[in-house]
């Protein structure tokens, strides 16, 4: 997949974001059609391979040991269990399998099992993605050699707002891991969360950071905060749906060849809001009734939505075509 390198200024990005909505959507859909089939959406399945008890203090997360959530901590699950779930996801039509762990960073003793998970999921013919927290050089190389396609590491918000949400690591720590991953040749998946009390400028600044990476992330998940009981953001004011759509459209224009994923929060979105997000250039979703710990629409509900909109799930063969075309 080809990715672009650009140099967006904050002012240019804000001007784009603030365009009259119809102009913004028209531009986003035009850019989208230059690079993608507008009626195809990529589908990924998430699995939590290690849940809860995380040492970080991310204010939105049910899995932080520092938040008052009732979620209990698990150990890393067995490789065979992961492969069984991946097979089910593949048979249900998902093309990418994303494995998430509630860690600040993996321990070296976990690496053999993680490598076996990547190799096993690849052997099933799926794209592999992991999100494990910070990585050192050795860990990156081991995952790359195992055949890991994507590493998810969200910047979550702007550099300015970051310390309001997370204090146990810095925005720069996040960027360091992303650079390490990218330099090793693993594709980066990075995006953020909207609805955490951030300003419009924070949303735009987050996109500027992502779009100006060289290259921009191949995959850009935009999550809508799912308020979790016991976390500092449990009572955050929900984002206005049209404001959410604006960020998707702006991301599409700023990162024309990246997959923009309409990620967490779809279970709270109307069909109309999701349709507007697809019109704005979102072309990837998580499928299946659970994300990591939170709920997601049922498979049947998504099948009905896709049928209403005339959208088809991208297949592994479609992805091959896309890569070959570029
Ligand atoms: N521990 C790893 C890390 O933080 O990179 C991986 C798992 S973490 C749960 C992955 C991402 O999920 C976070 O960066 C955040 O963007 C998103 N996320 C977590 N909780 C969320 C929530 N309640 N609502 C929306 N997105 C959330
Ligand atoms: C991303 O940006 N969103 C996914 C994935 N990357 C790992 C995670 C969403 C988590 C939603 C809250 C939960 O399930 O606990
Ligand atoms: Fe831990 Fe990731 Fe949750 Fe932060 S977002 S508390 S790092 S699992």
Short mmCIF file of C-alpha atoms and ligand atoms in Angstrom, two decimals:
data_model
loop_
_atom_site.label_atom_id
_atom_site.label_comp_id
_atom_site.label_asym_id
_atom_site.label_seq_id
_atom_site.Cartn_x
_atom_site.Cartn_y
_atom_site.Cartn_z
CA UNK A 1 0.00 0.00 0.00
CA UNK A 2 1.41 3.36 -1.01
CA UNK A 3 1.46 6.08 1.63
CA UNK A 4 2.07 9.77 1.31
CA UNK A 5 4.48 12.12 2.99
CA UNK A 6 3.11 15.62 3.47
CA UNK A 7 3.69 18.77 5.37
CA UNK A 8 0.46 20.13 6.76
CA UNK A 9 0.41 23.35 8.79
CA UNK A 10 -1.99 23.74 11.71
CA UNK A 11 -3.66 26.69 9.97
CA UNK A 12 -4.24 24.84 6.69
CA UNK A 13 -5.61 21.81 8.54
CA UNK A 14 -7.92 23.94 10.68
CA UNK A 15 -9.18 25.82 7.61
CA UNK A 16 -10.00 22.48 6.00
CA UNK A 17 -11.74 21.17 9.11
CA UNK A 18 -13.84 24.36 9.38
CA UNK A 19 -15.05 24.41 5.74
CA UNK A 20 -18.81 24.47 5.21
CA UNK A 21 -19.78 20.82 5.81
CA UNK A 22 -20.98 20.16 2.25
CA UNK A 23 -17.70 21.47 0.81
CA UNK A 24 -15.69 19.40 3.28
CA UNK A 25 -17.66 16.21 2.52
CA UNK A 26 -17.47 16.76 -1.23
CA UNK A 27 -13.69 17.19 -1.08
CA UNK A 28 -13.28 14.17 1.18
CA UNK A 29 -15.41 11.93 -1.03
CA UNK A 30 -13.58 13.14 -4.15
CA UNK A 31 -10.17 12.31 -2.63
CA UNK A 32 -11.53 9.01 -1.37
CA UNK A 33 -12.67 7.94 -4.85
CA UNK A 34 -9.22 8.69 -6.29
CA UNK A 35 -7.67 6.02 -4.09
CA UNK A 36 -10.36 3.56 -2.98
CA UNK A 37 -13.54 1.83 -4.04
CA UNK A 38 -16.18 3.96 -2.22
CA UNK A 39 -18.47 0.95 -1.69
CA UNK A 40 -15.92 -1.30 0.00
CA UNK A 41 -15.06 -1.23 3.70
CA UNK A 42 -12.21 -3.19 5.28
CA UNK A 43 -13.15 -5.28 8.33
CA UNK A 44 -10.85 -6.12 11.24
CA UNK A 45 -11.46 -8.26 14.33
CA UNK A 46 -10.02 -7.38 17.72
CA UNK A 47 -9.07 -9.78 20.47
CA UNK A 48 -7.84 -8.88 23.93
CA UNK A 49 -4.93 -11.26 24.53
CA UNK A 50 -4.18 -9.83 27.99
CA UNK A 51 -6.91 -7.95 29.79
CA UNK A 52 -6.85 -5.46 32.68
CA UNK A 53 -4.33 -4.64 35.40
CA UNK A 54 -2.42 -2.18 33.20
CA UNK A 55 0.24 0.00 34.86
CA UNK A 56 -0.60 3.07 32.72
CA UNK A 57 -3.17 5.66 33.81
CA UNK A 58 -5.01 6.46 30.55
CA UNK A 59 -8.08 8.34 31.77
CA UNK A 60 -10.42 6.70 29.25
CA UNK A 61 -9.44 3.08 29.81
CA UNK A 62 -11.28 0.33 31.70
CA UNK A 63 -8.05 -1.68 31.81
CA UNK A 64 -5.89 0.68 33.85
CA UNK A 65 -5.15 -0.67 37.34
CA UNK A 66 -5.18 2.96 38.48
CA UNK A 67 -8.78 3.55 37.44
CA UNK A 68 -11.58 2.41 39.70
CA UNK A 69 -12.95 -0.07 37.17
CA UNK A 70 -14.12 -3.50 38.32
CA UNK A 71 -12.37 -5.33 35.49
CA UNK A 72 -10.09 -8.10 36.81
CA UNK A 73 -6.60 -8.67 35.39
CA UNK A 74 -5.88 -11.76 33.25
CA UNK A 75 -2.60 -13.35 32.11
CA UNK A 76 -1.53 -13.55 28.46
CA UNK A 77 -3.92 -16.06 26.89
CA UNK A 78 -2.77 -19.25 25.17
CA UNK A 79 -1.61 -19.23 21.56
CA UNK A 80 -4.10 -21.91 20.54
CA UNK A 81 -7.01 -19.85 21.90
CA UNK A 82 -5.87 -16.88 19.83
CA UNK A 83 -5.64 -19.01 16.68
CA UNK A 84 -9.13 -20.46 17.27
CA UNK A 85 -10.55 -16.92 17.53
CA UNK A 86 -8.62 -15.81 14.44
CA UNK A 87 -9.99 -18.72 12.41
CA UNK A 88 -13.55 -17.84 13.46
CA UNK A 89 -12.96 -14.20 12.52
CA UNK A 90 -11.55 -15.19 9.11
CA UNK A 91 -14.49 -17.52 8.45
CA UNK A 92 -16.79 -14.61 9.34
CA UNK A 93 -15.12 -12.44 6.66
CA UNK A 94 -12.59 -10.35 8.62
CA UNK A 95 -9.28 -9.83 6.81
CA UNK A 96 -7.20 -8.38 9.64
CA UNK A 97 -6.78 -9.78 13.14
CA UNK A 98 -5.70 -7.29 15.82
CA UNK A 99 -4.36 -8.58 19.13
CA UNK A 100 -4.35 -6.13 22.03
CA UNK A 101 -2.65 -6.37 25.41
CA UNK A 102 -3.14 -4.15 28.47
CA UNK A 103 0.56 -3.57 29.01
CA UNK A 104 2.83 -0.57 29.38
CA UNK A 105 5.26 -2.75 27.38
CA UNK A 106 5.69 -6.49 26.78
CA UNK A 107 8.11 -8.48 28.95
CA UNK A 108 10.83 -10.42 27.13
CA UNK A 109 9.43 -13.66 28.56
CA UNK A 110 6.20 -13.05 26.59
CA UNK A 111 7.93 -12.67 23.23
CA UNK A 112 7.95 -16.36 22.21
CA UNK A 113 4.19 -16.61 22.63
CA UNK A 114 3.62 -13.30 20.78
CA UNK A 115 5.78 -14.47 17.87
CA UNK A 116 3.83 -17.75 17.72
CA UNK A 117 0.56 -15.79 17.60
CA UNK A 118 1.73 -13.65 14.68
CA UNK A 119 3.03 -16.66 12.75
CA UNK A 120 -0.14 -18.65 13.38
CA UNK A 121 -2.52 -15.85 12.34
CA UNK A 122 -0.49 -15.20 9.19
CA UNK A 123 -0.67 -18.90 8.32
CA UNK A 124 -4.46 -18.52 8.35
CA UNK A 125 -4.11 -15.98 5.54
CA UNK A 126 -5.04 -12.92 7.60
CA UNK A 127 -3.22 -9.63 8.04
CA UNK A 128 -1.77 -9.36 11.55
CA UNK A 129 -1.85 -6.40 13.90
CA UNK A 130 -0.72 -6.09 17.51
CA UNK A 131 -0.99 -3.38 20.12
CA UNK A 132 1.18 -4.11 23.14
CA UNK A 133 2.35 -0.71 24.43
CA UNK A 134 5.93 0.54 24.09
CA UNK A 135 8.49 -1.67 22.30
CA UNK A 136 12.28 -1.76 22.40
CA UNK A 137 14.46 -2.44 19.33
CA UNK A 138 14.79 -6.19 19.95
CA UNK A 139 11.07 -6.66 20.39
CA UNK A 140 10.35 -4.75 17.18
CA UNK A 141 12.79 -6.93 15.24
CA UNK A 142 11.32 -10.15 16.62
CA UNK A 143 7.78 -9.12 15.70
CA UNK A 144 8.89 -7.94 12.26
CA UNK A 145 10.69 -11.23 11.60
CA UNK A 146 7.59 -13.14 12.68
CA UNK A 147 5.73 -11.31 9.90
CA UNK A 148 3.73 -8.71 11.85
CA UNK A 149 1.99 -6.46 9.28
CA UNK A 150 0.75 -3.60 11.51
CA UNK A 151 1.52 -2.20 14.93
CA UNK A 152 -1.22 -0.12 16.56
CA UNK A 153 0.00 2.67 18.79
CA UNK A 154 -2.39 5.59 19.09
CA UNK A 155 -1.32 9.15 19.86
CA UNK A 156 -4.89 9.58 21.13
CA UNK A 157 -4.98 13.40 21.11
CA UNK A 158 -2.80 16.49 20.57
CA UNK A 159 0.58 16.87 22.24
CA UNK A 160 -0.91 19.79 24.24
CA UNK A 161 -3.82 17.77 25.65
CA UNK A 162 -1.92 14.49 26.12
CA UNK A 163 -0.87 15.11 29.73
CA UNK A 164 -4.50 15.86 30.67
CA UNK A 165 -5.36 12.28 29.68
CA UNK A 166 -2.23 10.23 30.47
CA UNK A 167 0.55 11.03 32.95
CA UNK A 168 2.51 7.75 33.09
CA UNK A 169 4.12 8.28 29.66
CA UNK A 170 4.64 11.19 27.28
CA UNK A 171 3.53 12.01 23.76
CA UNK A 172 7.24 11.74 22.79
CA UNK A 173 7.40 8.16 24.17
CA UNK A 174 4.55 7.30 21.84
CA UNK A 175 6.26 8.85 18.81
CA UNK A 176 9.52 7.03 19.67
CA UNK A 177 7.87 3.61 19.51
CA UNK A 178 6.08 4.53 16.28
CA UNK A 179 9.37 5.58 14.67
CA UNK A 180 11.08 2.39 15.82
CA UNK A 181 8.25 0.29 14.36
CA UNK A 182 8.25 2.21 11.08
CA UNK A 183 12.03 2.06 10.69
CA UNK A 184 11.90 -1.73 11.05
CA UNK A 185 9.41 -1.89 8.16
CA UNK A 186 6.23 -2.68 10.09
CA UNK A 187 3.23 -0.60 9.02
CA UNK A 188 1.93 1.80 11.63
CA UNK A 189 -1.70 2.01 12.73
CA UNK A 190 -2.22 5.18 14.76
CA UNK A 191 -5.11 7.47 15.54
CA UNK A 192 -6.96 8.73 18.56
CA UNK A 193 -10.10 9.26 20.56
CA UNK A 194 -12.63 12.06 20.20
CA UNK A 195 -14.90 13.20 23.01
CA UNK A 196 -12.40 13.43 25.88
CA UNK A 197 -13.05 17.15 26.49
CA UNK A 198 -10.47 18.25 23.90
CA UNK A 199 -10.80 21.43 21.82
CA UNK A 200 -11.25 21.49 18.05
CA UNK A 201 -7.62 22.61 17.73
CA UNK A 202 -6.49 19.47 19.60
CA UNK A 203 -8.33 17.25 17.11
CA UNK A 204 -6.75 19.09 14.20
CA UNK A 205 -3.28 19.05 15.80
CA UNK A 206 -3.55 15.29 16.29
CA UNK A 207 -4.25 14.89 12.55
CA UNK A 208 -1.35 17.21 11.66
CA UNK A 209 1.05 15.03 13.71
CA UNK A 210 -0.22 11.86 12.00
CA UNK A 211 -0.30 13.28 8.46
CA UNK A 212 3.21 14.72 8.77
CA UNK A 213 4.77 11.42 9.77
CA UNK A 214 6.91 10.10 7.01
CA UNK A 215 5.10 8.17 5.77
CA UNK A 216 1.70 8.80 7.35
CA UNK A 217 0.26 5.74 9.18
CA UNK A 218 -1.24 3.17 6.80
CA UNK A 219 -4.18 2.81 9.12
CA UNK A 220 -5.80 5.61 11.15
CA UNK A 221 -8.35 4.54 13.78
CA UNK A 222 -10.68 7.31 14.96
CA UNK A 223 -12.41 6.20 18.16
CA UNK A 224 -15.39 7.88 19.79
CA UNK A 225 -14.90 7.75 23.56
CA UNK A 226 -16.87 4.91 25.12
CA UNK A 227 -17.22 6.19 28.69
CA UNK A 228 -16.17 3.48 31.14
CA UNK A 229 -17.51 3.34 34.65
CA UNK A 230 -14.90 4.12 37.31
CA UNK A 231 -12.59 6.02 34.93
CA UNK A 232 -11.94 9.78 35.16
CA UNK A 233 -13.72 10.24 31.81
CA UNK A 234 -16.83 8.29 32.79
CA UNK A 235 -18.96 11.45 32.64
CA UNK A 236 -17.29 13.22 29.70
CA UNK A 237 -19.65 15.23 27.50
CA UNK A 238 -20.32 13.25 24.30
CA UNK A 239 -18.98 14.68 21.05
CA UNK A 240 -21.50 16.21 18.65
CA UNK A 241 -21.90 13.67 15.76
CA UNK A 242 -21.32 16.28 13.03
CA UNK A 243 -18.07 17.30 14.75
CA UNK A 244 -17.00 13.64 14.65
CA UNK A 245 -17.80 13.43 10.92
CA UNK A 246 -15.71 16.57 10.30
CA UNK A 247 -12.64 14.91 11.81
CA UNK A 248 -13.10 11.80 9.65
CA UNK A 249 -13.38 13.94 6.50
CA UNK A 250 -10.34 16.02 7.45
CA UNK A 251 -8.33 12.84 8.12
CA UNK A 252 -9.34 11.43 4.74
CA UNK A 253 -8.17 14.55 2.88
CA UNK A 254 -4.93 14.87 4.88
CA UNK A 255 -4.06 11.15 4.57
CA UNK A 256 -5.54 10.23 1.17
CA UNK A 257 -4.13 6.71 0.87
CA UNK A 258 -4.51 5.55 4.49
CA UNK A 259 -7.32 3.36 5.72
CA UNK A 260 -9.38 5.57 8.07
CA UNK A 261 -11.09 3.33 10.60
CA UNK A 262 -14.40 4.18 12.24
CA UNK A 263 -13.35 2.44 15.45
CA UNK A 264 -14.76 2.35 19.00
CA UNK A 265 -18.17 3.85 19.62
CA UNK A 266 -20.20 2.53 16.67
CA UNK A 267 -22.67 0.85 19.03
CA UNK A 268 -23.71 4.37 20.10
CA UNK A 269 -23.91 5.73 16.54
CA UNK A 270 -27.04 5.83 14.37
CA UNK A 271 -27.01 4.28 10.90
CA UNK A 272 -27.13 7.83 9.54
CA UNK A 273 -24.03 8.90 11.46
CA UNK A 274 -22.09 5.84 10.28
CA UNK A 275 -23.25 6.48 6.70
CA UNK A 276 -21.97 10.06 6.94
CA UNK A 277 -18.63 8.75 8.23
CA UNK A 278 -18.36 6.41 5.22
CA UNK A 279 -19.28 9.33 2.94
CA UNK A 280 -16.54 11.35 4.65
CA UNK A 281 -14.03 8.64 3.73
CA UNK A 282 -13.97 6.13 6.58
CA UNK A 283 -13.27 2.76 4.96
CA UNK A 284 -12.56 0.35 7.77
CA UNK A 285 -14.39 -0.89 10.89
CA UNK A 286 -13.99 -3.38 13.71
CA UNK A 287 -16.49 -6.21 13.47
CA UNK A 288 -17.79 -8.59 16.12
CA UNK A 289 -19.72 -7.93 19.27
CA UNK A 290 -16.76 -7.00 21.51
CA UNK A 291 -13.86 -4.65 20.93
CA UNK A 292 -11.29 -5.33 23.67
CA UNK A 293 -13.63 -5.03 26.66
CA UNK A 294 -16.40 -2.77 25.35
CA UNK A 295 -19.36 -3.55 23.14
CA UNK A 296 -19.57 -3.25 19.36
CA UNK A 297 -22.55 -3.83 17.02
CA UNK A 298 -23.57 -7.49 16.44
CA UNK A 299 -22.46 -9.05 13.16
CA UNK A 300 -26.09 -9.19 11.94
CA UNK A 301 -26.61 -5.48 12.68
CA UNK A 302 -23.56 -4.61 10.58
CA UNK A 303 -24.68 -6.93 7.78
CA UNK A 304 -28.03 -5.08 7.66
CA UNK A 305 -26.29 -1.69 7.66
CA UNK A 306 -23.93 -2.72 4.84
CA UNK A 307 -26.89 -4.04 2.81
CA UNK A 308 -28.84 -0.79 3.30
CA UNK A 309 -25.85 1.24 2.13
CA UNK A 310 -24.81 -1.13 -0.68
CA UNK A 311 -21.42 -1.52 0.98
CA UNK A 312 -19.40 -4.72 0.71
CA UNK A 313 -16.72 -5.95 3.07
CA UNK A 314 -13.30 -5.85 1.43
CA UNK A 315 -11.93 -9.36 0.83
CA UNK A 316 -8.33 -10.57 1.04
CA UNK A 317 -8.38 -10.69 -2.79
CA UNK A 318 -9.50 -7.02 -2.96
CA UNK A 319 -6.55 -6.07 -0.76
CA UNK A 320 -4.22 -7.91 -3.10
CA UNK A 321 -5.66 -5.90 -6.04
CA UNK A 322 -5.22 -2.64 -4.18
CA UNK A 323 -1.57 -3.42 -3.44
CA UNK A 324 -0.95 -4.51 -7.02
CA UNK A 325 -2.54 -1.31 -8.41
CA UNK A 326 -0.07 0.90 -6.57
N1 LIG B 1 -2.13 -0.97 25.86
C1 LIG B 1 -1.96 -0.69 24.50
C2 LIG B 1 -1.86 0.79 24.21
O1 LIG B 1 -2.38 1.57 24.97
O2 LIG B 1 -1.30 1.12 23.18
C3 LIG B 1 -3.02 -1.30 23.62
C4 LIG B 1 -4.46 -1.32 23.99
S1 LIG B 1 -5.29 0.24 24.12
C5 LIG B 1 -6.80 -0.28 24.82
C6 LIG B 1 -5.63 0.72 22.43
C7 LIG B 1 -6.41 1.98 22.17
O3 LIG B 1 -7.78 1.78 22.42
C8 LIG B 1 -6.07 3.21 22.98
O4 LIG B 1 -4.93 3.86 22.53
C9 LIG B 1 -7.30 4.06 22.77
O5 LIG B 1 -7.15 4.90 21.66
C10 LIG B 1 -8.41 3.04 22.52
N2 LIG B 1 -9.38 3.01 23.62
C11 LIG B 1 -9.18 2.46 24.83
N3 LIG B 1 -10.26 2.64 25.63
C12 LIG B 1 -11.15 3.34 24.90
C13 LIG B 1 -12.45 3.84 25.18
N4 LIG B 1 -13.02 3.69 26.37
N5 LIG B 1 -13.11 4.51 24.21
C14 LIG B 1 -12.52 4.68 23.01
N6 LIG B 1 -11.30 4.22 22.69
C15 LIG B 1 -10.60 3.58 23.63
C1 LIG B 2 -8.04 1.44 18.37
O1 LIG B 2 -7.77 2.58 17.98
N1 LIG B 2 -9.21 1.08 18.88
C2 LIG B 2 -9.19 -0.30 19.30
C3 LIG B 2 -7.82 -0.78 18.81
N2 LIG B 2 -7.20 0.42 18.34
C4 LIG B 2 -6.93 -1.56 19.70
C5 LIG B 2 -9.50 -0.47 20.73
C6 LIG B 2 -10.81 0.14 21.14
C7 LIG B 2 -11.01 -0.16 22.58
C8 LIG B 2 -12.35 0.27 23.05
C9 LIG B 2 -12.54 0.04 24.49
C10 LIG B 2 -12.52 -1.40 24.93
O2 LIG B 2 -12.92 -2.31 24.20
O3 LIG B 2 -12.10 -1.61 26.07
FE1 LIG B 3 -3.09 0.35 29.45
FE2 LIG B 3 -3.49 0.72 26.82
FE3 LIG B 3 -5.51 1.01 28.58
FE4 LIG B 3 -3.58 2.81 28.54
S1 LIG B 3 -5.01 2.36 26.86
S2 LIG B 3 -4.46 1.86 30.39
S3 LIG B 3 -1.82 1.56 28.07
S4 LIG B 3 -4.44 -0.86 28.11
#
